[in-house]
Amino acid sequence: MAAAATSGAPEPVVKLVQGGEALVNDEAVVTRAAAALKQALGAAHVVQSTVPSTGSEDFSAFVNAGVPSMYFTIGVLDARDIAASAQPGGKPLARNHSPFFAPVPEPSIKTGVHAMTVAVLSALGK
């Protein structure tokens, strides 16, 4: 509103609407997929997080509609940058939607396609 006032624009109408709902992964899907991902990628490369996140604005609609689902992410940053950020005074890692977010393209795409294929095949029981 202050931006409109300082520019001489009419006062905007602000309407708050309900946003995306919480996403709770289907436990059975997670159990199957995690086992398959650990076998395919190595257990050291699969981390199951219980920390809530705002990973997606609308993916929860699938779960809430009764579709057994799982939202997961893959690592896309250079391991050296991750290690450097963990050091005292290290530069924080840029996250998705940051203008400084810069995934390492080739391994990120290959890992993403592989992980998604493994997860889908595990859901199909293959």
JSON list of N, CA, C and O in Angstrom, two decimals, residues 76-106:
[
{"chain": "A", "resi": 76, "resn": "VAL", "atom": "N", "xyz": [21.11, -30.63, -5.70]},
{"chain": "A", "resi": 76, "resn": "VAL", "atom": "CA", "xyz": [21.50, -30.09, -7.00]},
{"chain": "A", "resi": 76, "resn": "VAL", "atom": "C", "xyz": [22.70, -29.15, -6.92]},
{"chain": "A", "resi": 76, "resn": "VAL", "atom": "O", "xyz": [23.08, -28.55, -7.92]},
{"chain": "A", "resi": 77, "resn": "LEU", "atom": "N", "xyz": [23.30, -29.03, -5.76]},
{"chain": "A", "resi": 77, "resn": "LEU", "atom": "CA", "xyz": [24.41, -28.10, -5.59]},
{"chain": "A", "resi": 77, "resn": "LEU", "atom": "C", "xyz": [25.74, -28.83, -5.57]},
{"chain": "A", "resi": 77, "resn": "LEU", "atom": "O", "xyz": [25.81, -30.03, -5.27]},
{"chain": "A", "resi": 78, "resn": "ASP", "atom": "N", "xyz": [26.79, -28.11, -5.87]},
{"chain": "A", "resi": 78, "resn": "ASP", "atom": "CA", "xyz": [28.13, -28.66, -5.85]},
{"chain": "A", "resi": 78, "resn": "ASP", "atom": "C", "xyz": [28.51, -29.02, -4.41]},
{"chain": "A", "resi": 78, "resn": "ASP", "atom": "O", "xyz": [28.32, -28.20, -3.50]},
{"chain": "A", "resi": 79, "resn": "ALA", "atom": "N", "xyz": [29.04, -30.21, -4.22]},
{"chain": "A", "resi": 79, "resn": "ALA", "atom": "CA", "xyz": [29.40, -30.68, -2.87]},
{"chain": "A", "resi": 79, "resn": "ALA", "atom": "C", "xyz": [30.40, -29.73, -2.20]},
{"chain": "A", "resi": 79, "resn": "ALA", "atom": "O", "xyz": [30.36, -29.54, -0.98]},
{"chain": "A", "resi": 80, "resn": "ARG", "atom": "N", "xyz": [31.28, -29.12, -2.98]},
{"chain": "A", "resi": 80, "resn": "ARG", "atom": "CA", "xyz": [32.25, -28.18, -2.40]},
{"chain": "A", "resi": 80, "resn": "ARG", "atom": "C", "xyz": [31.56, -26.94, -1.84]},
{"chain": "A", "resi": 80, "resn": "ARG", "atom": "O", "xyz": [31.95, -26.43, -0.79]},
{"chain": "A", "resi": 81, "resn": "ASP", "atom": "N", "xyz": [30.52, -26.47, -2.53]},
{"chain": "A", "resi": 81, "resn": "ASP", "atom": "CA", "xyz": [29.78, -25.30, -2.04]},
{"chain": "A", "resi": 81, "resn": "ASP", "atom": "C", "xyz": [29.03, -25.65, -0.75]},
{"chain": "A", "resi": 81, "resn": "ASP", "atom": "O", "xyz": [28.94, -24.83, 0.16]},
{"chain": "A", "resi": 82, "resn": "ILE", "atom": "N", "xyz": [28.49, -26.85, -0.69]},
{"chain": "A", "resi": 82, "resn": "ILE", "atom": "CA", "xyz": [27.77, -27.30, 0.51]},
{"chain": "A", "resi": 82, "resn": "ILE", "atom": "C", "xyz": [28.73, -27.37, 1.69]},
{"chain": "A", "resi": 82, "resn": "ILE", "atom": "O", "xyz": [28.44, -26.86, 2.78]},
{"chain": "A", "resi": 83, "resn": "ALA", "atom": "N", "xyz": [29.91, -27.96, 1.47]},
{"chain": "A", "resi": 83, "resn": "ALA", "atom": "CA", "xyz": [30.91, -28.06, 2.54]},
{"chain": "A", "resi": 83, "resn": "ALA", "atom": "C", "xyz": [31.37, -26.68, 2.99]},
{"chain": "A", "resi": 83, "resn": "ALA", "atom": "O", "xyz": [31.50, -26.42, 4.19]},
{"chain": "A", "resi": 84, "resn": "ALA", "atom": "N", "xyz": [31.59, -25.79, 2.04]},
{"chain": "A", "resi": 84, "resn": "ALA", "atom": "CA", "xyz": [32.05, -24.44, 2.38]},
{"chain": "A", "resi": 84, "resn": "ALA", "atom": "C", "xyz": [31.00, -23.68, 3.18]},
{"chain": "A", "resi": 84, "resn": "ALA", "atom": "O", "xyz": [31.33, -22.93, 4.09]},
{"chain": "A", "resi": 85, "resn": "SER", "atom": "N", "xyz": [29.73, -23.91, 2.87]},
{"chain": "A", "resi": 85, "resn": "SER", "atom": "CA", "xyz": [28.67, -23.19, 3.59]},
{"chain": "A", "resi": 85, "resn": "SER", "atom": "C", "xyz": [28.55, -23.65, 5.03]},
{"chain": "A", "resi": 85, "resn": "SER", "atom": "O", "xyz": [28.06, -22.90, 5.87]},
{"chain": "A", "resi": 86, "resn": "ALA", "atom": "N", "xyz": [29.01, -24.85, 5.32]},
{"chain": "A", "resi": 86, "resn": "ALA", "atom": "CA", "xyz": [28.93, -25.39, 6.68]},
{"chain": "A", "resi": 86, "resn": "ALA", "atom": "C", "xyz": [30.06, -24.88, 7.57]},
{"chain": "A", "resi": 86, "resn": "ALA", "atom": "O", "xyz": [30.02, -25.07, 8.79]},
{"chain": "A", "resi": 87, "resn": "GLN", "atom": "N", "xyz": [31.05, -24.23, 6.99]},
{"chain": "A", "resi": 87, "resn": "GLN", "atom": "CA", "xyz": [32.17, -23.71, 7.76]},
{"chain": "A", "resi": 87, "resn": "GLN", "atom": "C", "xyz": [31.77, -22.43, 8.48]},
{"chain": "A", "resi": 87, "resn": "GLN", "atom": "O", "xyz": [30.88, -21.71, 8.02]},
{"chain": "A", "resi": 88, "resn": "PRO", "atom": "N", "xyz": [32.40, -22.12, 9.62]},
{"chain": "A", "resi": 88, "resn": "PRO", "atom": "CA", "xyz": [32.10, -20.86, 10.31]},
{"chain": "A", "resi": 88, "resn": "PRO", "atom": "C", "xyz": [32.27, -19.68, 9.35]},
{"chain": "A", "resi": 88, "resn": "PRO", "atom": "O", "xyz": [33.29, -19.57, 8.67]},
{"chain": "A", "resi": 89, "resn": "GLY", "atom": "N", "xyz": [31.26, -18.85, 9.26]},
{"chain": "A", "resi": 89, "resn": "GLY", "atom": "CA", "xyz": [31.29, -17.70, 8.36]},
{"chain": "A", "resi": 89, "resn": "GLY", "atom": "C", "xyz": [31.07, -18.05, 6.90]},
{"chain": "A", "resi": 89, "resn": "GLY", "atom": "O", "xyz": [31.21, -17.21, 6.03]},
{"chain": "A", "resi": 90, "resn": "GLY", "atom": "N", "xyz": [30.71, -19.31, 6.64]},
{"chain": "A", "resi": 90, "resn": "GLY", "atom": "CA", "xyz": [30.50, -19.76, 5.26]},
{"chain": "A", "resi": 90, "resn": "GLY", "atom": "C", "xyz": [29.31, -19.07, 4.61]},
{"chain": "A", "resi": 90, "resn": "GLY", "atom": "O", "xyz": [28.36, -18.65, 5.27]},
{"chain": "A", "resi": 91, "resn": "LYS", "atom": "N", "xyz": [29.38, -18.97, 3.30]},
{"chain": "A", "resi": 91, "resn": "LYS", "atom": "CA", "xyz": [28.31, -18.33, 2.53]},
{"chain": "A", "resi": 91, "resn": "LYS", "atom": "C", "xyz": [27.07, -19.23, 2.54]},
{"chain": "A", "resi": 91, "resn": "LYS", "atom": "O", "xyz": [27.15, -20.42, 2.20]},
{"chain": "A", "resi": 92, "resn": "PRO", "atom": "N", "xyz": [25.92, -18.69, 2.91]},
{"chain": "A", "resi": 92, "resn": "PRO", "atom": "CA", "xyz": [24.69, -19.50, 2.91]},
{"chain": "A", "resi": 92, "resn": "PRO", "atom": "C", "xyz": [24.37, -20.01, 1.51]},
{"chain": "A", "resi": 92, "resn": "PRO", "atom": "O", "xyz": [24.67, -19.35, 0.51]},
{"chain": "A", "resi": 93, "resn": "LEU", "atom": "N", "xyz": [23.78, -21.18, 1.46]},
{"chain": "A", "resi": 93, "resn": "LEU", "atom": "CA", "xyz": [23.40, -21.76, 0.17]},
{"chain": "A", "resi": 93, "resn": "LEU", "atom": "C", "xyz": [22.14, -21.08, -0.36]},
{"chain": "A", "resi": 93, "resn": "LEU", "atom": "O", "xyz": [21.20, -20.83, 0.39]},
{"chain": "A", "resi": 94, "resn": "ALA", "atom": "N", "xyz": [22.13, -20.80, -1.64]},
{"chain": "A", "resi": 94, "resn": "ALA", "atom": "CA", "xyz": [20.94, -20.21, -2.27]},
{"chain": "A", "resi": 94, "resn": "ALA", "atom": "C", "xyz": [19.90, -21.32, -2.46]},
{"chain": "A", "resi": 94, "resn": "ALA", "atom": "O", "xyz": [20.22, -22.44, -2.82]},
{"chain": "A", "resi": 95, "resn": "ARG", "atom": "N", "xyz": [18.66, -21.00, -2.19]},
{"chain": "A", "resi": 95, "resn": "ARG", "atom": "CA", "xyz": [17.55, -21.94, -2.32]},
{"chain": "A", "resi": 95, "resn": "ARG", "atom": "C", "xyz": [16.76, -21.65, -3.58]},
{"chain": "A", "resi": 95, "resn": "ARG", "atom": "O", "xyz": [16.91, -20.61, -4.21]},
{"chain": "A", "resi": 96, "resn": "ASN", "atom": "N", "xyz": [15.88, -22.57, -3.90]},
{"chain": "A", "resi": 96, "resn": "ASN", "atom": "CA", "xyz": [14.99, -22.41, -5.03]},
{"chain": "A", "resi": 96, "resn": "ASN", "atom": "C", "xyz": [14.29, -21.05, -4.96]},
{"chain": "A", "resi": 96, "resn": "ASN", "atom": "O", "xyz": [13.93, -20.60, -3.89]},
{"chain": "A", "resi": 97, "resn": "HIS", "atom": "N", "xyz": [14.12, -20.41, -6.07]},
{"chain": "A", "resi": 97, "resn": "HIS", "atom": "CA", "xyz": [13.49, -19.09, -6.23]},
{"chain": "A", "resi": 97, "resn": "HIS", "atom": "C", "xyz": [14.43, -17.94, -5.87]},
{"chain": "A", "resi": 97, "resn": "HIS", "atom": "O", "xyz": [14.03, -16.79, -5.97]},
{"chain": "A", "resi": 98, "resn": "SER", "atom": "N", "xyz": [15.65, -18.23, -5.45]},
{"chain": "A", "resi": 98, "resn": "SER", "atom": "CA", "xyz": [16.63, -17.18, -5.21]},
{"chain": "A", "resi": 98, "resn": "SER", "atom": "C", "xyz": [17.30, -16.84, -6.54]},
{"chain": "A", "resi": 98, "resn": "SER", "atom": "O", "xyz": [17.55, -17.74, -7.35]},
{"chain": "A", "resi": 99, "resn": "PRO", "atom": "N", "xyz": [17.62, -15.58, -6.78]},
{"chain": "A", "resi": 99, "resn": "PRO", "atom": "CA", "xyz": [18.33, -15.25, -8.02]},
{"chain": "A", "resi": 99, "resn": "PRO", "atom": "C", "xyz": [19.74, -15.84, -8.04]},
{"chain": "A", "resi": 99, "resn": "PRO", "atom": "O", "xyz": [20.38, -15.87, -9.09]},
{"chain": "A", "resi": 100, "resn": "PHE", "atom": "N", "xyz": [20.22, -16.33, -6.91]},
{"chain": "A", "resi": 100, "resn": "PHE", "atom": "CA", "xyz": [21.56, -16.91, -6.83]},
{"chain": "A", "resi": 100, "resn": "PHE", "atom": "C", "xyz": [21.55, -18.43, -6.88]},
{"chain": "A", "resi": 100, "resn": "PHE", "atom": "O", "xyz": [22.59, -19.07, -6.80]},
{"chain": "A", "resi": 101, "resn": "PHE", "atom": "N", "xyz": [20.35, -19.03, -6.99]},
{"chain": "A", "resi": 101, "resn": "PHE", "atom": "CA", "xyz": [20.23, -20.49, -7.05]},
{"chain": "A", "resi": 101, "resn": "PHE", "atom": "C", "xyz": [20.81, -20.97, -8.37]},
{"chain": "A", "resi": 101, "resn": "PHE", "atom": "O", "xyz": [20.38, -20.53, -9.44]},
{"chain": "A", "resi": 102, "resn": "ALA", "atom": "N", "xyz": [21.80, -21.84, -8.32]},
{"chain": "A", "resi": 102, "resn": "ALA", "atom": "CA", "xyz": [22.47, -22.30, -9.54]},
{"chain": "A", "resi": 102, "resn": "ALA", "atom": "C", "xyz": [22.77, -23.80, -9.43]},
{"chain": "A", "resi": 102, "resn": "ALA", "atom": "O", "xyz": [23.88, -24.19, -9.06]},
{"chain": "A", "resi": 103, "resn": "PRO", "atom": "N", "xyz": [21.80, -24.65, -9.76]},
{"chain": "A", "resi": 103, "resn": "PRO", "atom": "CA", "xyz": [22.05, -26.09, -9.72]},
{"chain": "A", "resi": 103, "resn": "PRO", "atom": "C", "xyz": [23.15, -26.47, -10.71]},
{"chain": "A", "resi": 103, "resn": "PRO", "atom": "O", "xyz": [23.35, -25.80, -11.72]},
{"chain": "A", "resi": 104, "resn": "VAL", "atom": "N", "xyz": [23.84, -27.54, -10.41]},
{"chain": "A", "resi": 104, "resn": "VAL", "atom": "CA", "xyz": [24.83, -28.08, -11.33]},
{"chain": "A", "resi": 104, "resn": "VAL", "atom": "C", "xyz": [24.02, -28.93, -12.33]},
{"chain": "A", "resi": 104, "resn": "VAL", "atom": "O", "xyz": [23.48, -29.96, -11.95]},
{"chain": "A", "resi": 105, "resn": "PRO", "atom": "N", "xyz": [23.89, -28.47, -13.58]},
{"chain": "A", "resi": 105, "resn": "PRO", "atom": "CA", "xyz": [22.91, -29.05, -14.50]},
{"chain": "A", "resi": 105, "resn": "PRO", "atom": "C", "xyz": [23.00, -30.55, -14.76]},
{"chain": "A", "resi": 105, "resn": "PRO", "atom": "O", "xyz": [22.05, -31.28, -14.48]},
{"chain": "A", "resi": 106, "resn": "GLU", "atom": "N", "xyz": [24.09, -31.03, -15.32]},
{"chain": "A", "resi": 106, "resn": "GLU", "atom": "CA", "xyz": [24.11, -32.42, -15.77]},
{"chain": "A", "resi": 106, "resn": "GLU", "atom": "C", "xyz": [23.87, -33.45, -14.67]},
{"chain": "A", "resi": 106, "resn": "GLU", "atom": "O", "xyz": [22.97, -34.27, -14.80]}
]
